[in-house]
PDB file of C-alpha atoms and ligand atoms in Angstrom:
ATOM      1  CA  MET A 175     -16.722  12.457  11.507  1.00  0.00           C
ATOM      2  CA  ASP A 176     -16.897  12.337  15.142  1.00  0.00           C
ATOM      3  CA  THR A 177     -13.372  12.430  16.487  1.00  0.00           C
ATOM      4  CA  THR A 178     -14.226  12.734  20.100  1.00  0.00           C
ATOM      5  CA  GLU A 179     -15.265   9.146  20.334  1.00  0.00           C
ATOM      6  CA  PRO A 180     -12.191   6.751  21.079  1.00  0.00           C
ATOM      7  CA  SER A 181     -11.402   5.169  17.869  1.00  0.00           C
ATOM      8  CA  GLY A 182     -10.135   1.807  19.462  1.00  0.00           C
ATOM      9  CA  PHE A 183      -7.311   1.814  16.768  1.00  0.00           C
ATOM     10  CA  GLU A 184      -3.729   0.829  17.957  1.00  0.00           C
ATOM     11  CA  THR A 185      -1.890   1.473  14.509  1.00  0.00           C
ATOM     12  CA  LEU A 186      -3.371   4.521  13.152  1.00  0.00           C
ATOM     13  CA  ARG A 187      -5.623   7.503  14.117  1.00  0.00           C
ATOM     14  CA  ILE A 188      -8.387   9.168  12.172  1.00  0.00           C
ATOM     15  CA  GLU A 189      -8.501  13.041  12.201  1.00  0.00           C
ATOM     16  CA  ALA A 190     -11.286  15.635  10.771  1.00  0.00           C
ATOM     17  CA  PRO A 191      -9.022  18.445   9.705  1.00  0.00           C
ATOM     18  CA  ALA A 192     -11.685  20.344   7.888  1.00  0.00           C
ATOM     19  CA  PRO A 193     -15.326  19.858   7.150  1.00  0.00           C
ATOM     20  CA  GLY A 194     -15.836  16.961   4.690  1.00  0.00           C
ATOM     21  CA  VAL A 195     -12.285  15.739   5.021  1.00  0.00           C
ATOM     22  CA  ALA A 196     -11.180  12.493   6.939  1.00  0.00           C
ATOM     23  CA  ARG A 197      -7.490  12.178   7.474  1.00  0.00           C
ATOM     24  CA  ILE A 198      -6.282   8.628   8.242  1.00  0.00           C
ATOM     25  CA  VAL A 199      -2.665   8.782   9.715  1.00  0.00           C
ATOM     26  CA  LEU A 200      -0.627   5.530   9.960  1.00  0.00           C
ATOM     27  CA  ASP A 201       0.865   5.576  13.412  1.00  0.00           C
ATOM     28  CA  ARG A 202       3.544   3.060  14.016  1.00  0.00           C
ATOM     29  CA  PRO A 203       6.441   5.442  13.650  1.00  0.00           C
ATOM     30  CA  GLU A 204       8.666   3.228  15.833  1.00  0.00           C
ATOM     31  CA  ALA A 205       8.252   0.528  13.155  1.00  0.00           C
ATOM     32  CA  ARG A 206       8.631   3.060  10.218  1.00  0.00           C
ATOM     33  CA  ASN A 207       4.907   2.272   9.667  1.00  0.00           C
ATOM     34  CA  ALA A 208       5.685  -1.188   8.711  1.00  0.00           C
ATOM     35  CA  GLN A 209       2.184  -2.770   7.935  1.00  0.00           C
ATOM     36  CA  ASN A 210       1.486  -5.580  10.310  1.00  0.00           C
ATOM     37  CA  LEU A 211      -1.870  -7.543  10.096  1.00  0.00           C
ATOM     38  CA  ALA A 212      -3.223  -5.136  12.794  1.00  0.00           C
ATOM     39  CA  MET A 213      -2.491  -2.025  10.703  1.00  0.00           C
ATOM     40  CA  LEU A 214      -3.995  -3.523   7.435  1.00  0.00           C
ATOM     41  CA  TYR A 215      -7.287  -4.433   9.126  1.00  0.00           C
ATOM     42  CA  GLU A 216      -7.494  -1.262  10.950  1.00  0.00           C
ATOM     43  CA  LEU A 217      -6.844   0.665   7.801  1.00  0.00           C
ATOM     44  CA  ASN A 218      -9.603  -1.298   6.195  1.00  0.00           C
ATOM     45  CA  THR A 219     -12.028  -0.423   8.931  1.00  0.00           C
ATOM     46  CA  ALA A 220     -10.978   3.158   8.944  1.00  0.00           C
ATOM     47  CA  PHE A 221     -11.585   3.496   5.177  1.00  0.00           C
ATOM     48  CA  ASP A 222     -14.897   1.871   5.691  1.00  0.00           C
ATOM     49  CA  ARG A 223     -15.981   4.327   8.359  1.00  0.00           C
ATOM     50  CA  ALA A 224     -14.967   7.292   6.238  1.00  0.00           C
ATOM     51  CA  VAL A 225     -16.932   5.873   3.436  1.00  0.00           C
ATOM     52  CA  ALA A 226     -19.961   5.117   5.553  1.00  0.00           C
ATOM     53  CA  ASP A 227     -19.821   8.741   7.097  1.00  0.00           C
ATOM     54  CA  PRO A 228     -22.112  10.883   4.999  1.00  0.00           C
ATOM     55  CA  GLY A 229     -20.198  13.985   6.217  1.00  0.00           C
ATOM     56  CA  VAL A 230     -16.794  12.719   4.583  1.00  0.00           C
ATOM     57  CA  ARG A 231     -16.370  13.736   0.962  1.00  0.00           C
ATOM     58  CA  ALA A 232     -12.765  13.342   0.620  1.00  0.00           C
ATOM     59  CA  ILE A 233     -10.175  10.915   2.488  1.00  0.00           C
ATOM     60  CA  VAL A 234      -6.310  11.772   3.080  1.00  0.00           C
ATOM     61  CA  LEU A 235      -4.017   8.865   3.931  1.00  0.00           C
ATOM     62  CA  ALA A 236      -0.918  10.170   5.764  1.00  0.00           C
ATOM     63  CA  ALA A 237       1.701   8.875   8.037  1.00  0.00           C
ATOM     64  CA  SER A 238       3.324   9.990  11.387  1.00  0.00           C
ATOM     65  CA  GLY A 239       7.028   9.840  12.117  1.00  0.00           C
ATOM     66  CA  PRO A 240       9.971  10.269   9.491  1.00  0.00           C
ATOM     67  CA  HIS A 241       8.685   7.710   7.036  1.00  0.00           C
ATOM     68  CA  PHE A 242       5.335   6.897   5.146  1.00  0.00           C
ATOM     69  CA  SER A 243       5.762   3.188   5.154  1.00  0.00           C
ATOM     70  CA  SER A 244       8.680   0.567   5.170  1.00  0.00           C
ATOM     71  CA  GLY A 245       6.347  -2.020   3.547  1.00  0.00           C
ATOM     72  CA  HIS A 246       4.877  -5.117   4.968  1.00  0.00           C
ATOM     73  CA  ASP A 247       5.905  -6.308   8.494  1.00  0.00           C
ATOM     74  CA  LEU A 248       8.358  -9.023   7.479  1.00  0.00           C
ATOM     75  CA  ARG A 249       8.996  -9.884  11.268  1.00  0.00           C
ATOM     76  CA  GLU A 250       5.428 -10.833  11.710  1.00  0.00           C
ATOM     77  CA  ARG A 251       5.050 -12.303   8.176  1.00  0.00           C
ATOM     78  CA  LEU A 252       7.999 -14.689   8.639  1.00  0.00           C
ATOM     79  CA  GLY A 253       7.046 -15.740  12.155  1.00  0.00           C
ATOM     80  CA  GLU A 254       3.618 -16.558  13.767  1.00  0.00           C
ATOM     81  CA  THR A 255       1.082 -14.883  11.709  1.00  0.00           C
ATOM     82  CA  PRO A 256      -2.446 -14.447  13.427  1.00  0.00           C
ATOM     83  CA  ARG A 257      -5.285 -15.831  11.386  1.00  0.00           C
ATOM     84  CA  PRO A 258      -6.584 -13.116   9.142  1.00  0.00           C
ATOM     85  CA  ARG A 259     -10.384 -12.163   9.501  1.00  0.00           C
ATOM     86  CA  THR A 260     -12.158 -12.312   6.167  1.00  0.00           C
ATOM     87  CA  VAL A 261     -12.556  -8.881   4.296  1.00  0.00           C
ATOM     88  CA  GLY A 262     -12.198 -10.484   0.832  1.00  0.00           C
ATOM     89  CA  THR A 263     -13.836 -13.668  -0.614  1.00  0.00           C
ATOM     90  CA  TRP A 264     -10.866 -16.071   0.044  1.00  0.00           C
ATOM     91  CA  SER A 265     -10.628 -18.698   2.793  1.00  0.00           C
ATOM     92  CA  GLY A 266      -8.445 -21.441   3.973  1.00  0.00           C
ATOM     93  CA  PHE A 267      -5.804 -19.190   5.432  1.00  0.00           C
ATOM     94  CA  ASP A 268      -4.401 -21.929   7.869  1.00  0.00           C
ATOM     95  CA  ALA A 269      -4.053 -24.541   5.209  1.00  0.00           C
ATOM     96  CA  PRO A 270      -0.485 -26.076   4.778  1.00  0.00           C
ATOM     97  CA  GLY A 271       1.780 -25.217   1.947  1.00  0.00           C
ATOM     98  CA  ALA A 272       0.981 -22.802  -0.931  1.00  0.00           C
ATOM     99  CA  GLU A 273      -2.681 -23.016  -0.246  1.00  0.00           C
ATOM    100  CA  GLY A 274      -2.581 -21.032   2.973  1.00  0.00           C
ATOM    101  CA  ARG A 275      -0.127 -18.495   1.743  1.00  0.00           C
ATOM    102  CA  PHE A 276      -2.023 -17.861  -1.367  1.00  0.00           C
ATOM    103  CA  ALA A 277      -5.298 -17.382   0.524  1.00  0.00           C
ATOM    104  CA  HIS A 278      -3.628 -15.128   3.027  1.00  0.00           C
ATOM    105  CA  GLU A 279      -2.166 -13.005   0.554  1.00  0.00           C
ATOM    106  CA  GLN A 280      -5.305 -12.772  -1.557  1.00  0.00           C
ATOM    107  CA  GLU A 281      -6.921 -11.436   1.605  1.00  0.00           C
ATOM    108  CA  VAL A 282      -4.585  -8.995   3.117  1.00  0.00           C
ATOM    109  CA  TYR A 283      -2.666  -7.728  -0.031  1.00  0.00           C
ATOM    110  CA  LEU A 284      -4.595  -8.313  -3.314  1.00  0.00           C
ATOM    111  CA  GLN A 285      -8.133  -7.936  -2.268  1.00  0.00           C
ATOM    112  CA  MET A 286      -7.716  -5.326   0.381  1.00  0.00           C
ATOM    113  CA  THR A 287      -5.597  -3.092  -1.974  1.00  0.00           C
ATOM    114  CA  ARG A 288      -8.157  -3.593  -4.764  1.00  0.00           C
ATOM    115  CA  ARG A 289     -10.889  -2.724  -2.378  1.00  0.00           C
ATOM    116  CA  TRP A 290      -9.143   0.527  -1.279  1.00  0.00           C
ATOM    117  CA  ARG A 291      -8.697   1.521  -4.761  1.00  0.00           C
ATOM    118  CA  GLU A 292     -12.493   1.093  -5.357  1.00  0.00           C
ATOM    119  CA  LEU A 293     -13.686   3.240  -2.567  1.00  0.00           C
ATOM    120  CA  SER A 294     -16.537   5.269  -3.598  1.00  0.00           C
ATOM    121  CA  LYS A 295     -14.833   8.489  -2.207  1.00  0.00           C
ATOM    122  CA  PRO A 296     -11.747  10.295  -3.553  1.00  0.00           C
ATOM    123  CA  THR A 297      -8.502   9.451  -1.720  1.00  0.00           C
ATOM    124  CA  ILE A 298      -5.149  11.258  -1.471  1.00  0.00           C
ATOM    125  CA  ALA A 299      -1.929   9.859  -0.302  1.00  0.00           C
ATOM    126  CA  ALA A 300       0.408  12.235   1.404  1.00  0.00           C
ATOM    127  CA  VAL A 301       3.941  10.581   1.114  1.00  0.00           C
ATOM    128  CA  HIS A 302       6.969  11.586   2.934  1.00  0.00           C
ATOM    129  CA  GLY A 303      10.232   9.770   3.792  1.00  0.00           C
ATOM    130  CA  GLN A 304      10.605   6.172   2.814  1.00  0.00           C
ATOM    131  CA  CYS A 305       7.757   4.440   0.763  1.00  0.00           C
ATOM    132  CA  ILE A 306       8.981   0.826   0.209  1.00  0.00           C
ATOM    133  CA  ALA A 307       7.237  -2.060  -1.496  1.00  0.00           C
ATOM    134  CA  GLY A 308       4.081  -2.538   0.541  1.00  0.00           C
ATOM    135  CA  GLY A 309       4.150   1.275   1.089  1.00  0.00           C
ATOM    136  CA  LEU A 310       3.961   1.855  -2.540  1.00  0.00           C
ATOM    137  CA  MET A 311       0.666  -0.495  -2.606  1.00  0.00           C
ATOM    138  CA  LEU A 312      -0.880   1.866  -0.159  1.00  0.00           C
ATOM    139  CA  ALA A 313      -0.100   4.999  -2.177  1.00  0.00           C
ATOM    140  CA  TRP A 314      -0.961   3.511  -5.552  1.00  0.00           C
ATOM    141  CA  ALA A 315      -4.407   2.366  -4.156  1.00  0.00           C
ATOM    142  CA  CYS A 316      -5.162   6.244  -3.639  1.00  0.00           C
ATOM    143  CA  ASP A 317      -6.492   8.372  -6.412  1.00  0.00           C
ATOM    144  CA  LEU A 318      -3.892  11.053  -6.060  1.00  0.00           C
ATOM    145  CA  ILE A 319      -0.327  11.023  -4.579  1.00  0.00           C
ATOM    146  CA  VAL A 320       1.376  14.176  -3.244  1.00  0.00           C
ATOM    147  CA  ALA A 321       4.887  13.643  -2.292  1.00  0.00           C
ATOM    148  CA  ALA A 322       7.288  15.656  -0.108  1.00  0.00           C
ATOM    149  CA  GLU A 323      10.658  16.358  -1.538  1.00  0.00           C
ATOM    150  CA  ASP A 324      12.357  13.933   0.823  1.00  0.00           C
ATOM    151  CA  ALA A 325       9.935  11.102  -0.271  1.00  0.00           C
ATOM    152  CA  ARG A 326      11.835   8.107  -1.737  1.00  0.00           C
ATOM    153  CA  PHE A 327      10.154   5.136  -3.582  1.00  0.00           C
ATOM    154  CA  ARG A 328      11.542   1.609  -3.819  1.00  0.00           C
ATOM    155  CA  ASP A 329      10.365  -2.049  -4.542  1.00  0.00           C
ATOM    156  CA  PRO A 330      13.367  -4.099  -3.613  1.00  0.00           C
ATOM    157  CA  VAL A 331      11.254  -7.333  -3.502  1.00  0.00           C
ATOM    158  CA  VAL A 332      13.219  -8.811  -6.717  1.00  0.00           C
ATOM    159  CA  ALA A 333      16.453  -8.725  -4.333  1.00  0.00           C
ATOM    160  CA  MET A 334      14.511 -11.090  -2.031  1.00  0.00           C
ATOM    161  CA  GLY A 335      13.616 -13.479  -4.875  1.00  0.00           C
ATOM    162  CA  VAL A 336       9.980 -12.441  -5.639  1.00  0.00           C
ATOM    163  CA  LEU A 337       9.069 -10.473  -8.755  1.00  0.00           C
ATOM    164  CA  GLY A 338       7.695  -7.496  -6.869  1.00  0.00           C
ATOM    165  CA  VAL A 339       5.033  -6.514  -4.503  1.00  0.00           C
ATOM    166  CA  GLU A 340       1.660  -8.330  -4.603  1.00  0.00           C
ATOM    167  CA  TRP A 341      -0.217  -5.386  -6.196  1.00  0.00           C
ATOM    168  CA  PHE A 342       1.774  -5.430  -9.279  1.00  0.00           C
ATOM    169  CA  ALA A 343       0.711  -1.954 -10.705  1.00  0.00           C
ATOM    170  CA  HIS A 344       4.512  -1.061 -11.619  1.00  0.00           C
ATOM    171  CA  PRO A 345       3.938  -0.994 -15.361  1.00  0.00           C
ATOM    172  CA  TRP A 346       0.762   1.085 -15.136  1.00  0.00           C
ATOM    173  CA  GLU A 347       2.243   3.498 -12.645  1.00  0.00           C
ATOM    174  CA  LEU A 348       5.731   3.938 -14.258  1.00  0.00           C
ATOM    175  CA  GLY A 349       5.427   2.749 -17.770  1.00  0.00           C
ATOM    176  CA  PRO A 350       6.875  -0.752 -18.855  1.00  0.00           C
ATOM    177  CA  ARG A 351      10.605   0.357 -19.478  1.00  0.00           C
ATOM    178  CA  LYS A 352      10.876   2.320 -16.127  1.00  0.00           C
ATOM    179  CA  ALA A 353       8.986  -0.376 -14.318  1.00  0.00           C
ATOM    180  CA  LYS A 354      11.583  -2.882 -15.242  1.00  0.00           C
ATOM    181  CA  GLU A 355      14.360  -0.546 -14.124  1.00  0.00           C
ATOM    182  CA  LEU A 356      12.607  -0.134 -10.692  1.00  0.00           C
ATOM    183  CA  LEU A 357      12.289  -3.943 -10.271  1.00  0.00           C
ATOM    184  CA  PHE A 358      15.632  -5.189 -11.754  1.00  0.00           C
ATOM    185  CA  LEU A 359      17.869  -2.650  -9.851  1.00  0.00           C
ATOM    186  CA  ALA A 360      15.697  -2.269  -6.744  1.00  0.00           C
ATOM    187  CA  GLU A 361      16.900   1.300  -6.527  1.00  0.00           C
ATOM    188  CA  SER A 362      15.330   4.164  -4.365  1.00  0.00           C
ATOM    189  CA  TRP A 363      13.728   6.828  -6.645  1.00  0.00           C
ATOM    190  CA  THR A 364      13.275  10.455  -5.656  1.00  0.00           C
ATOM    191  CA  ALA A 365       9.987  12.240  -5.553  1.00  0.00           C
ATOM    192  CA  ASP A 366      11.002  14.278  -8.595  1.00  0.00           C
ATOM    193  CA  GLU A 367      11.656  11.099 -10.595  1.00  0.00           C
ATOM    194  CA  ALA A 368       8.334   9.677  -9.613  1.00  0.00           C
ATOM    195  CA  HIS A 369       6.708  12.926 -10.509  1.00  0.00           C
ATOM    196  CA  ARG A 370       8.495  12.936 -14.056  1.00  0.00           C
ATOM    197  CA  LEU A 371       7.096   9.489 -14.759  1.00  0.00           C
ATOM    198  CA  GLY A 372       3.584  10.525 -13.685  1.00  0.00           C
ATOM    199  CA  MET A 373       3.441   8.457 -10.547  1.00  0.00           C
ATOM    200  CA  VAL A 374       3.091  11.316  -8.229  1.00  0.00           C
ATOM    201  CA  ASN A 375       0.749  14.341  -8.800  1.00  0.00           C
ATOM    202  CA  ARG A 376       2.758  17.039  -7.056  1.00  0.00           C
ATOM    203  CA  VAL A 377       5.898  17.425  -5.130  1.00  0.00           C
ATOM    204  CA  VAL A 378       6.144  19.905  -2.434  1.00  0.00           C
ATOM    205  CA  PRO A 379       8.528  20.814   0.452  1.00  0.00           C
ATOM    206  CA  ARG A 380       8.181  18.615   3.423  1.00  0.00           C
ATOM    207  CA  GLU A 381       6.723  21.576   5.501  1.00  0.00           C
ATOM    208  CA  ARG A 382       4.023  22.211   3.148  1.00  0.00           C
ATOM    209  CA  LEU A 383       2.879  18.604   2.397  1.00  0.00           C
ATOM    210  CA  ASP A 384       0.062  18.499   4.953  1.00  0.00           C
ATOM    211  CA  GLU A 385      -1.457  22.132   3.893  1.00  0.00           C
ATOM    212  CA  THR A 386      -1.109  21.197   0.276  1.00  0.00           C
ATOM    213  CA  VAL A 387      -2.844  17.902   0.634  1.00  0.00           C
ATOM    214  CA  LEU A 388      -5.464  19.389   2.852  1.00  0.00           C
ATOM    215  CA  GLU A 389      -6.165  22.385   0.342  1.00  0.00           C
ATOM    216  CA  MET A 390      -6.621  19.814  -2.349  1.00  0.00           C
ATOM    217  CA  ALA A 391      -8.967  17.642  -0.162  1.00  0.00           C
ATOM    218  CA  VAL A 392     -11.102  20.645   0.723  1.00  0.00           C
ATOM    219  CA  ARG A 393     -11.366  21.569  -2.917  1.00  0.00           C
ATOM    220  CA  ILE A 394     -12.291  18.166  -4.012  1.00  0.00           C
ATOM    221  CA  ALA A 395     -14.848  17.953  -1.117  1.00  0.00           C
ATOM    222  CA  ALA A 396     -16.569  21.022  -2.477  1.00  0.00           C
ATOM    223  CA  MET A 397     -17.222  19.316  -5.878  1.00  0.00           C
ATOM    224  CA  PRO A 398     -20.501  17.779  -6.737  1.00  0.00           C
ATOM    225  CA  THR A 399     -20.165  14.256  -5.055  1.00  0.00           C
ATOM    226  CA  LEU A 400     -21.685  12.198  -7.696  1.00  0.00           C
ATOM    227  CA  ALA A 401     -19.664  13.774 -10.391  1.00  0.00           C
ATOM    228  CA  VAL A 402     -16.391  12.965  -8.457  1.00  0.00           C
ATOM    229  CA  ARG A 403     -17.388   9.578  -7.555  1.00  0.00           C
ATOM    230  CA  LEU A 404     -18.258   8.830 -11.259  1.00  0.00           C
ATOM    231  CA  ALA A 405     -15.065  10.528 -12.542  1.00  0.00           C
ATOM    232  CA  LYS A 406     -13.226   8.093 -10.370  1.00  0.00           C
ATOM    233  CA  GLU A 407     -15.199   5.096 -11.426  1.00  0.00           C
ATOM    234  CA  ALA A 408     -14.908   6.100 -15.211  1.00  0.00           C
ATOM    235  CA  VAL A 409     -10.982   6.258 -14.749  1.00  0.00           C
ATOM    236  CA  ASN A 410     -10.720   3.101 -12.784  1.00  0.00           C
ATOM    237  CA  ARG A 411     -12.992   1.355 -15.239  1.00  0.00           C
ATOM    238  CA  SER A 412     -10.862   2.799 -18.151  1.00  0.00           C
ATOM    239  CA  VAL A 413      -7.682   1.287 -16.624  1.00  0.00           C
ATOM    240  CA  ASP A 414      -9.348  -1.948 -16.057  1.00  0.00           C
ATOM    241  CA  ILE A 415     -10.689  -2.150 -19.517  1.00  0.00           C
ATOM    242  CA  MET A 416      -7.014  -1.484 -20.639  1.00  0.00           C
ATOM    243  CA  GLY A 417      -6.216  -4.709 -18.835  1.00  0.00           C
ATOM    244  CA  GLN A 418      -4.903  -3.649 -15.501  1.00  0.00           C
ATOM    245  CA  SER A 419      -6.926  -5.849 -13.360  1.00  0.00           C
ATOM    246  CA  ASN A 420      -6.231  -8.945 -15.264  1.00  0.00           C
ATOM    247  CA  ALA A 421      -2.589  -8.013 -15.354  1.00  0.00           C
ATOM    248  CA  ILE A 422      -2.309  -7.678 -11.746  1.00  0.00           C
ATOM    249  CA  ASP A 423      -4.091 -10.919 -11.180  1.00  0.00           C
ATOM    250  CA  ALA A 424      -1.886 -12.786 -13.469  1.00  0.00           C
ATOM    251  CA  ALA A 425       1.298 -11.139 -11.802  1.00  0.00           C
ATOM    252  CA  PHE A 426      -0.116 -12.360  -8.445  1.00  0.00           C
ATOM    253  CA  GLY A 427       0.018 -15.978  -9.701  1.00  0.00           C
ATOM    254  CA  LEU A 428       3.627 -15.466 -10.639  1.00  0.00           C
ATOM    255  CA  HIS A 429       4.330 -13.843  -7.345  1.00  0.00           C
ATOM    256  CA  HIS A 430       3.290 -17.074  -5.688  1.00  0.00           C
ATOM    257  CA  VAL A 431       5.422 -19.171  -8.073  1.00  0.00           C
ATOM    258  CA  CYS A 432       8.322 -17.154  -6.335  1.00  0.00           C
ATOM    259  CA  HIS A 433       7.178 -17.879  -2.805  1.00  0.00           C
ATOM    260  CA  ALA A 434       6.792 -21.444  -3.688  1.00  0.00           C
ATOM    261  CA  HIS A 435      10.284 -21.647  -5.253  1.00  0.00           C
ATOM    262  CA  ASN A 436      11.758 -20.015  -2.150  1.00  0.00           C
ATOM    263  CA  MET A 437       9.892 -22.331   0.171  1.00  0.00           C
ATOM    264  CA  LEU A 438      11.401 -25.301  -1.816  1.00  0.00           C
ATOM    265  CA  ARG A 439      15.017 -23.795  -1.942  1.00  0.00           C
ATOM    266  CA  PHE A 440      15.378 -21.920   1.313  1.00  0.00           C
ATOM    267  CA  GLY A 441      12.394 -22.973   3.590  1.00  0.00           C
ATOM    268  CA  LEU A 442      11.333 -19.414   3.603  1.00  0.00           C
ATOM    269  CA  PRO A 443       8.854 -17.469   1.177  1.00  0.00           C
ATOM    270  CA  VAL A 444      11.658 -15.213   0.269  1.00  0.00           C
ATOM    271  CA  ASP A 445      15.427 -15.469  -0.736  1.00  0.00           C
ATOM    272  CA  PRO A 446      17.170 -14.823   2.719  1.00  0.00           C
ATOM    273  CA  ALA A 447      20.112 -13.248   0.947  1.00  0.00           C
ATOM    274  CA  GLY A 448      17.760 -10.221   0.126  1.00  0.00           C
ATOM    275  CA  LEU A 449      16.537  -9.665   3.629  1.00  0.00           C
ATOM    276  CA  PRO A 450      18.017  -7.078   5.932  1.00  0.00           C
ATOM    277  CA  GLU A 451      20.424  -8.580   8.352  1.00  0.00           C
ATOM    278  CA  ALA A 452      18.187  -8.312  11.274  1.00  0.00           C
ATOM    279  CA  LEU A 453      15.529 -10.585   9.552  1.00  0.00           C
ATOM    280  CA  ARG A 454      17.735 -13.455   8.288  1.00  0.00           C
ATOM    281  CA  PRO A 455      17.366 -16.663  10.176  1.00  0.00           C
ATOM    282  CA  LYS A 456      20.190 -17.439  12.545  1.00  0.00           C
ATOM    283  CA  PRO A 457      22.270 -20.608  11.723  1.00  0.00           C
ATOM    284  CA  PRO A 458      21.825 -23.259  14.374  1.00  0.00           C
ATOM    285  CA  GLN A 459      24.213 -23.082  17.168  1.00  0.00           C
ATOM    286  CA  ALA A 460      27.015 -25.678  17.310  1.00  0.00           C
TER     287      ALA A 460
HETATM  288 ZN1  LIG B 667       3.851 -12.215  -1.354  1.00  0.00          ZN
END
């Protein structure tokens, strides 16, 4: 991949740390790598470029700054949301009521995440610091996850009046009992706990994260490409046949029952009581 060309990206960068390896780095550290629409679309473009480049045989997803990702950028989501461009098959993003919100989240959360999970090249997430809610979606979309010892995983969305993030892979990633615990208690889990549950492949000291992931990517890049691609395909199809794809679609519908409920009760897609103080709507001035 030619990294001498200006990438045109504002929220991430693409590096070529070794032959055959593309490294996409989320780069909004001042926002704890919160995923605004610009980042989601740029990430989609970056993945597409890496897939289209015949020289790339393995893709790393990493993040700059102290945290992997604090989730979806709620400031943008609760305010003026620029109209999404179409990556998936949905339309009607500007429609009023639940119609527009459902279309919007189909595009930028459900269909994009599914697309990234299905990329025809192997992907490794390198996670450090906080990996919250929508951050989990990015990591889960990757084939392998390597965590630094300081990584913390959390889906606090139940506290915001919604059943969990849009890509509802929790039961598959954690097992049903622990998935319920993560959701009900909205706790932060350590890298070791995530590793014990099988959600994370390896845990390494923070200073060894990048080299460990690169070493794995280089080894994978040296494998026969067809065999790697089809191994990925076979595992993904196995999980789909076990019902994951349908289960995620079913949960997505319930997710939107939660948004509709919160709109009726609070005039917001989430329960404001669960929002961080800075994002709660201000009461009207007397
Ligand atoms: Zn949502």
